[in-house]
XYZ file of C-alpha atoms in Angstrom:
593
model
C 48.419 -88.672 -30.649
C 50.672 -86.248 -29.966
C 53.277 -84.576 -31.744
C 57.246 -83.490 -31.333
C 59.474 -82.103 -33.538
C 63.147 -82.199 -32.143
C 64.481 -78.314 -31.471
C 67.871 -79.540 -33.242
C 67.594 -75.605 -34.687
C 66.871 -74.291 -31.062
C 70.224 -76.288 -29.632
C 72.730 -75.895 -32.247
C 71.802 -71.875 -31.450
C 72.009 -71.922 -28.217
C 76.019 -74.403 -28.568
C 77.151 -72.353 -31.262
C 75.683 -69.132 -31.270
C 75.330 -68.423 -27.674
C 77.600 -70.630 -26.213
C 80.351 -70.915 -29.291
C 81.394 -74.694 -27.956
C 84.220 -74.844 -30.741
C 86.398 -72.244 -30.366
C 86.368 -73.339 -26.232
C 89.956 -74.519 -24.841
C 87.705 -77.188 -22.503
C 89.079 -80.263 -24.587
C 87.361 -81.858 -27.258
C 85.226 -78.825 -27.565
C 87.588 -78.336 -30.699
C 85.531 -81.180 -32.183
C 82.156 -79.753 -31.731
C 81.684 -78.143 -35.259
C 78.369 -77.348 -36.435
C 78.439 -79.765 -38.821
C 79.234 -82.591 -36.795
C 76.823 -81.609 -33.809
C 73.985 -80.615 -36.196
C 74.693 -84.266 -37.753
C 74.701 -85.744 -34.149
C 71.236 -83.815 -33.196
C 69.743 -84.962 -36.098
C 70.291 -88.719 -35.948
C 69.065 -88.446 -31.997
C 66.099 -86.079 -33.481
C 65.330 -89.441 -35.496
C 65.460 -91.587 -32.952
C 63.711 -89.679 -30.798
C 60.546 -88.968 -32.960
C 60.613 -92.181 -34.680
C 61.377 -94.596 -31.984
C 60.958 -93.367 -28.623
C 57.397 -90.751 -29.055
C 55.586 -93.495 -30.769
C 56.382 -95.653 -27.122
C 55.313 -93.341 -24.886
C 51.847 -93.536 -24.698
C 52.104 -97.266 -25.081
C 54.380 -97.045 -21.852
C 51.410 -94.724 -19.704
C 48.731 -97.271 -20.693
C 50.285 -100.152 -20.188
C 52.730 -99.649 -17.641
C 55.334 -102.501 -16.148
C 53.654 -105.603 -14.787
C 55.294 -108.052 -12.048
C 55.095 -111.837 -12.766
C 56.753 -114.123 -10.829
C 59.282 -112.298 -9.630
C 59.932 -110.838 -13.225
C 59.339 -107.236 -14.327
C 58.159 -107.016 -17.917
C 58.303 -103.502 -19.612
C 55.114 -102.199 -21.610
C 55.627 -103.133 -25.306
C 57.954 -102.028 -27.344
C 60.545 -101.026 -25.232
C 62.910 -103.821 -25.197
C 62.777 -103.472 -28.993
C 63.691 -99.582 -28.583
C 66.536 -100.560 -26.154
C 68.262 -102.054 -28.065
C 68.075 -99.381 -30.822
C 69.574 -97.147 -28.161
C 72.218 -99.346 -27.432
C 73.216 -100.398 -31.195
C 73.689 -96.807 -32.082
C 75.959 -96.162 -29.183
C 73.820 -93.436 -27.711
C 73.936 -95.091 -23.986
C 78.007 -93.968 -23.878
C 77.909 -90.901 -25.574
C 80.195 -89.232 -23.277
C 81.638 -92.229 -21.505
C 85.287 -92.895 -21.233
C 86.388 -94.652 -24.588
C 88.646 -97.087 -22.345
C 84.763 -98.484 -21.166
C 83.430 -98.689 -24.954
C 81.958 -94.684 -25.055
C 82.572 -92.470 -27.544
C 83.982 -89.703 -25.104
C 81.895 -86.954 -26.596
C 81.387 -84.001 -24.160
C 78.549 -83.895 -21.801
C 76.929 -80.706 -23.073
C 76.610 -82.622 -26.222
C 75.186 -85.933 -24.395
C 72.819 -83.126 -22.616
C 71.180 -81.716 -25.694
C 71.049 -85.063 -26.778
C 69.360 -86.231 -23.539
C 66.572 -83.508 -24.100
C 65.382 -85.231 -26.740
C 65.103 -88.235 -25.548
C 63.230 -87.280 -22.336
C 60.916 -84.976 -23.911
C 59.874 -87.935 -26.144
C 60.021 -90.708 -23.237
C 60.853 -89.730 -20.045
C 59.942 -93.424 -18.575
C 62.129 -94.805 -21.183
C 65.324 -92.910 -20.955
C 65.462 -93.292 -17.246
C 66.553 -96.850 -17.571
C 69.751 -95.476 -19.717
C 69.690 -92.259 -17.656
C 69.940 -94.062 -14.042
C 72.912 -96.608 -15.522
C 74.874 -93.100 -17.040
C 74.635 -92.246 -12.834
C 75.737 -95.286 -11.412
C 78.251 -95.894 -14.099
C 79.706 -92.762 -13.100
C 80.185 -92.888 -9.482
C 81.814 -96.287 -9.933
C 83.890 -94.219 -12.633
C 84.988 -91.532 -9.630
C 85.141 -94.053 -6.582
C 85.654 -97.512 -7.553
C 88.815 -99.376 -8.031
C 90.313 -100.517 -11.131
C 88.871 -103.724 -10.958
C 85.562 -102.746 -9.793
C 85.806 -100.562 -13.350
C 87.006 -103.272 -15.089
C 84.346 -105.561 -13.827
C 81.366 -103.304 -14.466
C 81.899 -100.098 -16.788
C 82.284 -102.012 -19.698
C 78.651 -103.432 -19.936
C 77.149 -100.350 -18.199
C 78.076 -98.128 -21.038
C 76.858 -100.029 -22.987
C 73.356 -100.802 -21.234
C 74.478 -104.436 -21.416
C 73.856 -104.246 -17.948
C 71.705 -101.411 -16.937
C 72.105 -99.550 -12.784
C 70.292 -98.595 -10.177
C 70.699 -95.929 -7.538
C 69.416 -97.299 -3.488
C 68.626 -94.433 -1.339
C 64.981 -94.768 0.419
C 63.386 -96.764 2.757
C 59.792 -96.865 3.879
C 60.738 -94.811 7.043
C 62.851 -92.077 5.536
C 63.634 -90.492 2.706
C 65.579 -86.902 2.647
C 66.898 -88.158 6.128
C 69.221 -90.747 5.197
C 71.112 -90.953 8.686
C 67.466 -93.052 9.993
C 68.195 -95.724 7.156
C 68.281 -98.881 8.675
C 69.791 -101.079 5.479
C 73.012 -102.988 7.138
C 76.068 -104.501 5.898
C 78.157 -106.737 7.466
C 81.695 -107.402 6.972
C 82.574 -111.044 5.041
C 86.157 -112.264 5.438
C 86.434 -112.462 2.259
C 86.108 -108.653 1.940
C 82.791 -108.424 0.823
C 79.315 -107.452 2.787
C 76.256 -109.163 3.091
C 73.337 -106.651 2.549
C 70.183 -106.388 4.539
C 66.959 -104.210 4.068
C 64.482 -102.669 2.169
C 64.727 -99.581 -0.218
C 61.617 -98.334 -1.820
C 61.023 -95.891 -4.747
C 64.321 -97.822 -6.953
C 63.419 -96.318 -10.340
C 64.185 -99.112 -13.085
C 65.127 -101.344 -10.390
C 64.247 -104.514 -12.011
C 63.124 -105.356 -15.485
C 63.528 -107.538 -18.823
C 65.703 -105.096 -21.103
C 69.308 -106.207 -19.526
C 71.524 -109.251 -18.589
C 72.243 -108.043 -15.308
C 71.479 -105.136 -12.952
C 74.130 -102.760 -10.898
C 72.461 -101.978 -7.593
C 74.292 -98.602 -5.909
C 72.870 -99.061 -2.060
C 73.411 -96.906 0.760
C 73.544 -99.056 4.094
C 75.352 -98.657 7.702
C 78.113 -101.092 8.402
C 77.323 -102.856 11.397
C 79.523 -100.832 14.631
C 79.896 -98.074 12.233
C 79.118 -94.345 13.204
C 75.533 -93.055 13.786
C 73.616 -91.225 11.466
C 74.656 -89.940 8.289
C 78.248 -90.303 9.243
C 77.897 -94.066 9.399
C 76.818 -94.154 6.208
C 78.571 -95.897 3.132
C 77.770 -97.207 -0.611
C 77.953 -100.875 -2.114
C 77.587 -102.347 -5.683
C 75.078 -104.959 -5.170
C 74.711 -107.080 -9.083
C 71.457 -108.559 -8.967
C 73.883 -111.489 -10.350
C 77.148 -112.468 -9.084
C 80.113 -112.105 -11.616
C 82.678 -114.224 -12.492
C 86.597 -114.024 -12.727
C 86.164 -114.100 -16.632
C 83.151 -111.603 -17.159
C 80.334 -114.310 -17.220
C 77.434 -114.302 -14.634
C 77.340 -116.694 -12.164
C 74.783 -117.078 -9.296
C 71.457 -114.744 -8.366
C 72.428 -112.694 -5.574
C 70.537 -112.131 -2.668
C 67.982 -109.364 -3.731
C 64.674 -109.633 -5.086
C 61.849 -106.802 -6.585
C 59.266 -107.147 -3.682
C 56.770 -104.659 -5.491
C 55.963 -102.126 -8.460
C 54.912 -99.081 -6.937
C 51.607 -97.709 -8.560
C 52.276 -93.824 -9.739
C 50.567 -90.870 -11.219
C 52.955 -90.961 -14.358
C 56.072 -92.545 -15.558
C 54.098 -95.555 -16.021
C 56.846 -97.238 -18.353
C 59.395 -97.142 -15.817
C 59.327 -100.010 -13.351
C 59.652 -98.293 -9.293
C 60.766 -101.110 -7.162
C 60.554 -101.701 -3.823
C 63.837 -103.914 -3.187
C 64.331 -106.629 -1.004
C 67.907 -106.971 0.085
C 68.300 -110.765 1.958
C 72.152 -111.006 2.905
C 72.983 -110.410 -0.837
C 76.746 -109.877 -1.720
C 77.739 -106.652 -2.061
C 81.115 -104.571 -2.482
C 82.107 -101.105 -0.847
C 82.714 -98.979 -2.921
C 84.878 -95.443 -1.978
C 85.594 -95.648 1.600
C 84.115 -96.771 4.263
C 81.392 -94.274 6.038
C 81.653 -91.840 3.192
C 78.558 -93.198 1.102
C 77.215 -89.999 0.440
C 80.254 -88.325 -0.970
C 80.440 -90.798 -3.577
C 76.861 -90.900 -3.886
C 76.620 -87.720 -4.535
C 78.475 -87.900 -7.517
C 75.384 -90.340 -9.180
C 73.005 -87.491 -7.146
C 74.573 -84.638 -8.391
C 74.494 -85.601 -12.275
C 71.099 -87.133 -11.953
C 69.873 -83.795 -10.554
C 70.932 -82.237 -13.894
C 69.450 -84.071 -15.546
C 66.158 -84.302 -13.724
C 66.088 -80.331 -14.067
C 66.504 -81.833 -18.081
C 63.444 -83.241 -17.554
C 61.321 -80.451 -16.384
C 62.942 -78.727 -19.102
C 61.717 -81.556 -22.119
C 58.045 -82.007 -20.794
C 57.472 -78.233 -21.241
C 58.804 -78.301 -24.511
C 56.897 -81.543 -25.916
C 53.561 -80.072 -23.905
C 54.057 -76.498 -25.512
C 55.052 -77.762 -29.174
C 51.599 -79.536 -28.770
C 49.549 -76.540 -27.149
C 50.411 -74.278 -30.147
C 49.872 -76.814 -32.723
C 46.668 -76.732 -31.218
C 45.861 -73.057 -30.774
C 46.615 -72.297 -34.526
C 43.802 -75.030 -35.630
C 41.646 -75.083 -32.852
C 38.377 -72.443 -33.931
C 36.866 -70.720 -30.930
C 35.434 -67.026 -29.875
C 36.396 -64.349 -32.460
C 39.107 -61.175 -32.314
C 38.604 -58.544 -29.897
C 40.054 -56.195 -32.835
C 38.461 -57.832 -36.199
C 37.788 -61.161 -37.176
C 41.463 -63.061 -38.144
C 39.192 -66.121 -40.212
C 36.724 -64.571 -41.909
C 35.292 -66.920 -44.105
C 35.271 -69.397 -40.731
C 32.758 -69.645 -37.617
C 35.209 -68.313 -35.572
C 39.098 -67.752 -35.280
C 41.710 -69.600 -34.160
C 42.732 -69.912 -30.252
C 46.078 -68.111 -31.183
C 44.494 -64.880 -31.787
C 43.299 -64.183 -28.247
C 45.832 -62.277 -26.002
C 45.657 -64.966 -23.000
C 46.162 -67.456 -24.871
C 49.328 -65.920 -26.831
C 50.426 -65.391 -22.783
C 50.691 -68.934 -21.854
C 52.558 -69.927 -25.176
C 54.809 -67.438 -24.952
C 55.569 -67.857 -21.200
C 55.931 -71.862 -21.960
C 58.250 -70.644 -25.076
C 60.207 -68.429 -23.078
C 60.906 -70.873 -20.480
C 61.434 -73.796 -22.450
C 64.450 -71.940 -24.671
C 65.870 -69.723 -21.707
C 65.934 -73.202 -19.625
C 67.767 -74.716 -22.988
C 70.127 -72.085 -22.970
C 70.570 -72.370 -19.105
C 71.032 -76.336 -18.693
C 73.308 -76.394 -21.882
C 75.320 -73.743 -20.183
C 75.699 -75.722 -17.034
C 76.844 -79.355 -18.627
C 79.853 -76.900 -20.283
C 80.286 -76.375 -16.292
C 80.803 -79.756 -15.464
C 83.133 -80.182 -18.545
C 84.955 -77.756 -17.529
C 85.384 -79.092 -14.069
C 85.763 -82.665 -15.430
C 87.796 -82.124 -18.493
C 90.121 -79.500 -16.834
C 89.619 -79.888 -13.874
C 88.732 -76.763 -12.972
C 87.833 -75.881 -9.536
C 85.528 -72.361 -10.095
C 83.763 -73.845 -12.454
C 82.947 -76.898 -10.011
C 82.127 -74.293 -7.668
C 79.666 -72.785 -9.944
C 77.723 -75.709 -11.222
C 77.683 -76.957 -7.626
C 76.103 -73.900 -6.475
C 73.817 -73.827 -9.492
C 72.462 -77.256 -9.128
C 69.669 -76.846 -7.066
C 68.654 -74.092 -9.265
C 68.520 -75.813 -11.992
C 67.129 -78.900 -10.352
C 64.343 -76.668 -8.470
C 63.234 -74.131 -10.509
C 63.327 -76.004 -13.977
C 61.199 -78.467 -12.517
C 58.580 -75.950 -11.045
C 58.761 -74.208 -13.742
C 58.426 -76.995 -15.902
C 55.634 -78.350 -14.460
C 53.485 -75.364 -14.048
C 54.111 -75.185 -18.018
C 52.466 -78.280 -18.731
C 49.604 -77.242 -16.910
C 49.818 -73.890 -18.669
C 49.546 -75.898 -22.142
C 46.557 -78.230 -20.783
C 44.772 -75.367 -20.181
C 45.030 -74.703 -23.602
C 43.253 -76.876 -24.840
C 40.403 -76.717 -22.205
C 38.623 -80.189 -21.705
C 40.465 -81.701 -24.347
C 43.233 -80.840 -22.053
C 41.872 -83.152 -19.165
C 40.517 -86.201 -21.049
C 43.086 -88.857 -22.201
C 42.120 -88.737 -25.877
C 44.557 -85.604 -26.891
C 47.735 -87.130 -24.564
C 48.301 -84.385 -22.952
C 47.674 -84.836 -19.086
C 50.627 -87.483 -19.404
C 52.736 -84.815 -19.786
C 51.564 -83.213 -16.896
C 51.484 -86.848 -14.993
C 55.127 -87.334 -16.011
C 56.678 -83.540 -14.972
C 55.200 -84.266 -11.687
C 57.863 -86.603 -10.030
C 60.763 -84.237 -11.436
C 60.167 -82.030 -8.905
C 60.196 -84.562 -5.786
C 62.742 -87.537 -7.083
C 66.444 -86.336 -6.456
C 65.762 -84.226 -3.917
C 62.581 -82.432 -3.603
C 62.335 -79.367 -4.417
C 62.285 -77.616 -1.060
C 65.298 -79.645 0.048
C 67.310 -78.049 -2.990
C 65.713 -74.562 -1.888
C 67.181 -75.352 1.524
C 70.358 -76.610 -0.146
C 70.735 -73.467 -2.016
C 70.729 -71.293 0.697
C 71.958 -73.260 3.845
C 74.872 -74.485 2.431
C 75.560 -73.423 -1.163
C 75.644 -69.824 -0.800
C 77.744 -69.576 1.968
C 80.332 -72.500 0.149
C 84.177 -71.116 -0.294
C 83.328 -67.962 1.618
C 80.575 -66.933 -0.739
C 83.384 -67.108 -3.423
C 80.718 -68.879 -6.031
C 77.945 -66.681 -6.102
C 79.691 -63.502 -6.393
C 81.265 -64.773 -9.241
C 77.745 -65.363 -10.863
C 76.913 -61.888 -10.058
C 80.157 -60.722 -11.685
C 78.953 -63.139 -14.836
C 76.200 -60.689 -14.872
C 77.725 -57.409 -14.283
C 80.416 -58.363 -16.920
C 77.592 -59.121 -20.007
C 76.117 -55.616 -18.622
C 79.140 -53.447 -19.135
C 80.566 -55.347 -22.061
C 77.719 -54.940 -23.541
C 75.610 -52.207 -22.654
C 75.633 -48.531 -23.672
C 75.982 -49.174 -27.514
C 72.280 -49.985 -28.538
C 69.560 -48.029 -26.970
C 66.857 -50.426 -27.474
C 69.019 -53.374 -26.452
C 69.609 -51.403 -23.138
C 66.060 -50.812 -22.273
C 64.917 -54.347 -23.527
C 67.860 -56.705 -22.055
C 70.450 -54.595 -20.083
C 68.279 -52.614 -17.496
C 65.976 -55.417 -16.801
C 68.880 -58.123 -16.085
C 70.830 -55.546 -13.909
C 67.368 -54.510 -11.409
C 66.525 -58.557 -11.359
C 70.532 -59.609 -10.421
C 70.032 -56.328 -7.925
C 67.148 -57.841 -5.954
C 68.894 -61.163 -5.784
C 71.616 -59.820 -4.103
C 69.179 -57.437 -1.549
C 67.914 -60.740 -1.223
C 71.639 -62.711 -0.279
C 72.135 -59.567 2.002
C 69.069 -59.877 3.790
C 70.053 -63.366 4.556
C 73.744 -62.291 6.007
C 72.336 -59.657 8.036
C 69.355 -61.517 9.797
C 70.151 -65.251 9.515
C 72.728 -65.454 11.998
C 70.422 -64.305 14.994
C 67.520 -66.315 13.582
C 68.133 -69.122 10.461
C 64.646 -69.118 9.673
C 65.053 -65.770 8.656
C 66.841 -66.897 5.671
C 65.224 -70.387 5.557
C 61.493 -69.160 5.053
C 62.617 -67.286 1.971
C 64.713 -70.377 0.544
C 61.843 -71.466 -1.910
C 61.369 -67.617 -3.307
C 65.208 -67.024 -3.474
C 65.979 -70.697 -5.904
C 62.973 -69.201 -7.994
C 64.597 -65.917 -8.269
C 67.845 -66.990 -8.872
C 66.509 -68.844 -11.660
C 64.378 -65.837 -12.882
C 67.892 -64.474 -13.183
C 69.517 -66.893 -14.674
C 66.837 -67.041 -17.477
C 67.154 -63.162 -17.706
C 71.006 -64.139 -18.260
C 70.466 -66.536 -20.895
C 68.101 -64.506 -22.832
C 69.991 -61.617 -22.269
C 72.961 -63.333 -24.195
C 70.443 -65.054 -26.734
C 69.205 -61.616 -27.786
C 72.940 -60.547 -28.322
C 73.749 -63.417 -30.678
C 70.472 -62.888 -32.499
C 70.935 -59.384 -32.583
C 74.376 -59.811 -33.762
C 72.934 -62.739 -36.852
C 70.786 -59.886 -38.083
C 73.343 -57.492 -38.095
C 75.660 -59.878 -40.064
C 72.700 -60.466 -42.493
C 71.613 -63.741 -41.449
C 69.649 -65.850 -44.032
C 67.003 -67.805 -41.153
C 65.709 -63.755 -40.361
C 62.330 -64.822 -38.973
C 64.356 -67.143 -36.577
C 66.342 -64.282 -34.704
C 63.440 -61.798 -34.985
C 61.312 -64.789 -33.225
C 64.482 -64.802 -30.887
C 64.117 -61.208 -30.083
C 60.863 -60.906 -29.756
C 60.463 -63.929 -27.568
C 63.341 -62.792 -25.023
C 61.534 -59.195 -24.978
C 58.487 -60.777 -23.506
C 60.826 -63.041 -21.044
C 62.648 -59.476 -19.512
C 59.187 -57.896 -19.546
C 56.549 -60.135 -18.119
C 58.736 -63.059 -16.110
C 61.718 -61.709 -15.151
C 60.089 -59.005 -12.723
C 58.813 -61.691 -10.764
C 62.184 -61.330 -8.930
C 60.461 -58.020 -7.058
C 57.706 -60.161 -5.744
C 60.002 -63.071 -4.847
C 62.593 -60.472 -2.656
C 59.022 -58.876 -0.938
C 58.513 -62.163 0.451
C 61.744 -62.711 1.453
C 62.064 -59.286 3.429
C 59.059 -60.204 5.046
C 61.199 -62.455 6.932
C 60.322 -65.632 9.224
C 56.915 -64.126 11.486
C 54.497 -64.921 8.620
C 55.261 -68.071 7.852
C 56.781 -69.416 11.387
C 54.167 -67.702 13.895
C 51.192 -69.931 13.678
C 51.349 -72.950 16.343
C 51.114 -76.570 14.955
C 48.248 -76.713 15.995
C 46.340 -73.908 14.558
C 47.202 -75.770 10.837
């Protein structure tokens, strides 16, 4: 079986170190001491290793099964939820009004790592409720709040969000889900939405449907769109559930992983449902579920590399095989451990140097979206909005392609089911299509995100960059050479690459659009280089101050030299294909494929 061991070291770095989360003015920050988050990391360390890993292969082989209309969950789970749920974890950062604890969101994020990384198919069913709850939070009416916050937070009632139907998915103006308008104020809801992650099961009283559908007469397209609450029971005046509304699981989609999470096709039969935001603006207040749940589906790219890699080095230190090129490392053994051989030491150490450079870079983002939430400030909204995609797009390819990096580790034991490592694989696979896949961020990121507020956004991530660079370069040679240099060429090509866009989009959009996947992957490149670039300060700085854990910054060092040095170039290659522009990839007829 496989093994984790929660980076509570790793985080409490990156928030207090890097980051330095208590002595920020975003409030309650001021109660984010490293005492009480190390405390906080711990317990969900506990949980996570002792409740939720020991589930996870139990959820891949068994998988939900449909009986009579009822979803069961694999075994186990209902047990675990309501472990989650007794300890308060489902409202970490939920408004206390609504019976959460308030704490902020970077915190719930680091958290949230854990839990994925340990069960991903689990902590969707919490993770897609912590969405819904909080679009009803930022649209819905005091009584719609009232009615349903309370036992969302708490998972009492779990939610669902309704976007896709059999005949479209990224195109949400074909959706042909209806509502029509009840005297009484209400709609009654008609159609079918596939791919509803958690969309029915046996772990919760009720369920909280979010659905996008047209109101009959409405607008075309996207414009006519708007967004309903849909309970899969009716509720009463006084809290209490009345009558089953009128939708019904018609199907459990088979997968390639996530097995322990129950995909619904849902059948929608003139059930009761209530606007929620205004009419015809469904996405805007859908996008408040989409733009949270994109976070924290980069979060999950992010935790299956990190529960793949802990296991691929386990594995490399004890597995014998082939001897050192330079002298034999074991020996009184047959041969010496994997760990010795340089390829080998490559894929850790590009799955290590992703997996704590995409740490620091998520954890950085959630103080983003305190900062917009808890202050409401508006730059700072700007910047997470135009980071989204990147950290939605490239964590997950990333992520991905490190699972498959630590497979190979372990050769055939890698592909047979015995070792548990393929299910990591399996499971990192739908985090780059679910939410958006991963080209449509790519587009996102450069159709509409870069140009957003004028441009205002981005060039204030490149002067993020240039300010690290001249605060802190020119005092340390080495530091220069090793962190400085290579973060200023990398942020250089991804601005060649933003002007090659101005100056050749505007005659021809494909231009900019045939280079959208390479630029999200070198903006994240860059944003790694950032983070480790800052990582290596704070290390450095430990050291200086005569830090006690020494191996732990030197590993920190080390591991962020490699990063600059064999990943972040990649930007080079990324802004070649770029300037290639649109012929190579647009020139071929349709049907010459």
């Amino acid at each position: 079986m496989p093994i984790y061991n929660a980076p509570t070291k790793d985080a409490q770095f990156v928030l207090h170190d890097v980051l330095n989360v208590s002595t920020s003015d975003i409030p309650g920050y001021n109660e984010l001491e490293a005492d009480f988050t190390g405390a906080v990391l711990e317990e969900a360390g506990k949980i996570a290793s002792n409740v939720l890993h020991p589930l996870n292969v139990v959820g891949d082989k068994e998988g939900c099964r449909l009986e009579n209309g009822i979803v069961y969950t694999p075994k186990g789970f209902k047990g675990a939820f309501e472990q989650m749920k007794e300890g308060g974890w489902t409202g970490l950062d939920m408004p206390e009004e609504y019976g959460g604890q308030n704490m902020p969101y970077v915190l719930a994020t680091a958290v949230g790592e854990m839990f994925s990384a340990t069960n991903q198919a689990f902590t969707m069913y919490q993770g897609l409720t912590h969405g819904a709850a909080s679009a009803i939070l930022a649209h819905g009416s005091d009584e719609q709040k009232n009615t349903y916050l309370p036992n969302m937070v708490s998972c009492e009632w779990t939610g669902t969000m309704n976007l896709t139907e059999p005949h479209c998915g990224t195109d949400l103006g074909l959706m042909r889900t209806k509502a029509e308008p009840q005297a009484d104020g209400s709609y009654k809801i008609s159609g079918q939405k596939i791919f509803i992650s958690a969309g029915e099961h046996d772990m919760a009283d009720n369920i909280i449907h979010l659905v996008l559908a047209k109101i009959v007469g409405g607008p075309e397209g996207i414009k006519g769109v708007s967004l309903f609450i849909v309970p899969k029971f009716m509720v009463n005046e006084d809290g209490s559930l009345g009558e089953r509304n009128g939708v019904a699981v018609g199907n459990i989609e088979e997968k390639m992983g996530i097995h322990g999470n129950s995909t619904c096709v849902m059948n929608y039969d003139g059930a009761t449902g209530y606007l929620l935001g205004e009419e015809h603006k469904g996405m805007r207040a859908m996008f408040t579920m989409m733009n949270e749940a994109r976070l924290g589906v980069g979060m999950q790219g992010l935790s299956q590399a990190e529960a793949a890699y802990q296991n691929a080095v386990e594995y490399a230190k004890d597995r014998l095989q082939g001897r050192d090129v330079t002298g034999a490392k074991n020996p009184d053994g047959p041969a010496d451990p994997l760990i010795v051989h340089p390829d080998i030491r490559r894929s850790l150490l590009d799955q290590k140097s992703f997996a704590e450079g995409g740490r620091a870079f998520i954890l950085w983002g959630a103080t983003m979206l305190d900062k917009a939430h808890r202050q409401g400030d508006k730059d700072a909204d700007g910047l997470i909005s135009l980071l989204t995609p990147v950290i939605k797009g490239f964590l997950t390819d990333e992520g991905y392609d490190m699972t498959v990096k630590a497979q190979q580790v372990y050769g055939g034991h890698g592909y047979i089911e015995e070792w548990g490592m393929s299910q990591y694989t399996r499971d990192a696979r739908i985090a780059m299509i679910y939410e958006g896949a991963n080209g449509v961020q790519a587009l996102d990121l450069v159709g509409r995100k870069l140009a957003s507020d004028g441009g205002k956004h981005v060039m204030a991530f490149f002067e993020i960059v240039k300010s690290f660079c001249m605060e802190n370069g020119g005092q340390d040679e080495d530091f220069d050479r090793d962190f400085i240099e290579p973060l200023k060429a990398a942020s250089k090509d991804l601005q060649s690459a933003g002007m090659f866009f101005m100056q050749n989009a505007a005659k021809n959009p494909n231009e900019a659009l045939a280079g959208s996947n390479d630029f999200m992957h070198m903006f994240g490149h860059v944003c790694l280089g950032l983070m480790w670039a800052q990582m290596a300060l704070a290390a450095r700085n430990a050291l200086a101050g005569g830090a006690s854990d020494k191996a732990f910054f030197e590993a920190k060092l080390i591991t962020g030299r490699y990063y600059m040095a064999r990943r972040l170039p990649a930007t080079g290659m990324h802004l070649a294909r770029i300037q290639s522009g649109a012929a190579p990839v647009m020139t071929l007829d349709a049907d010459q494929f």
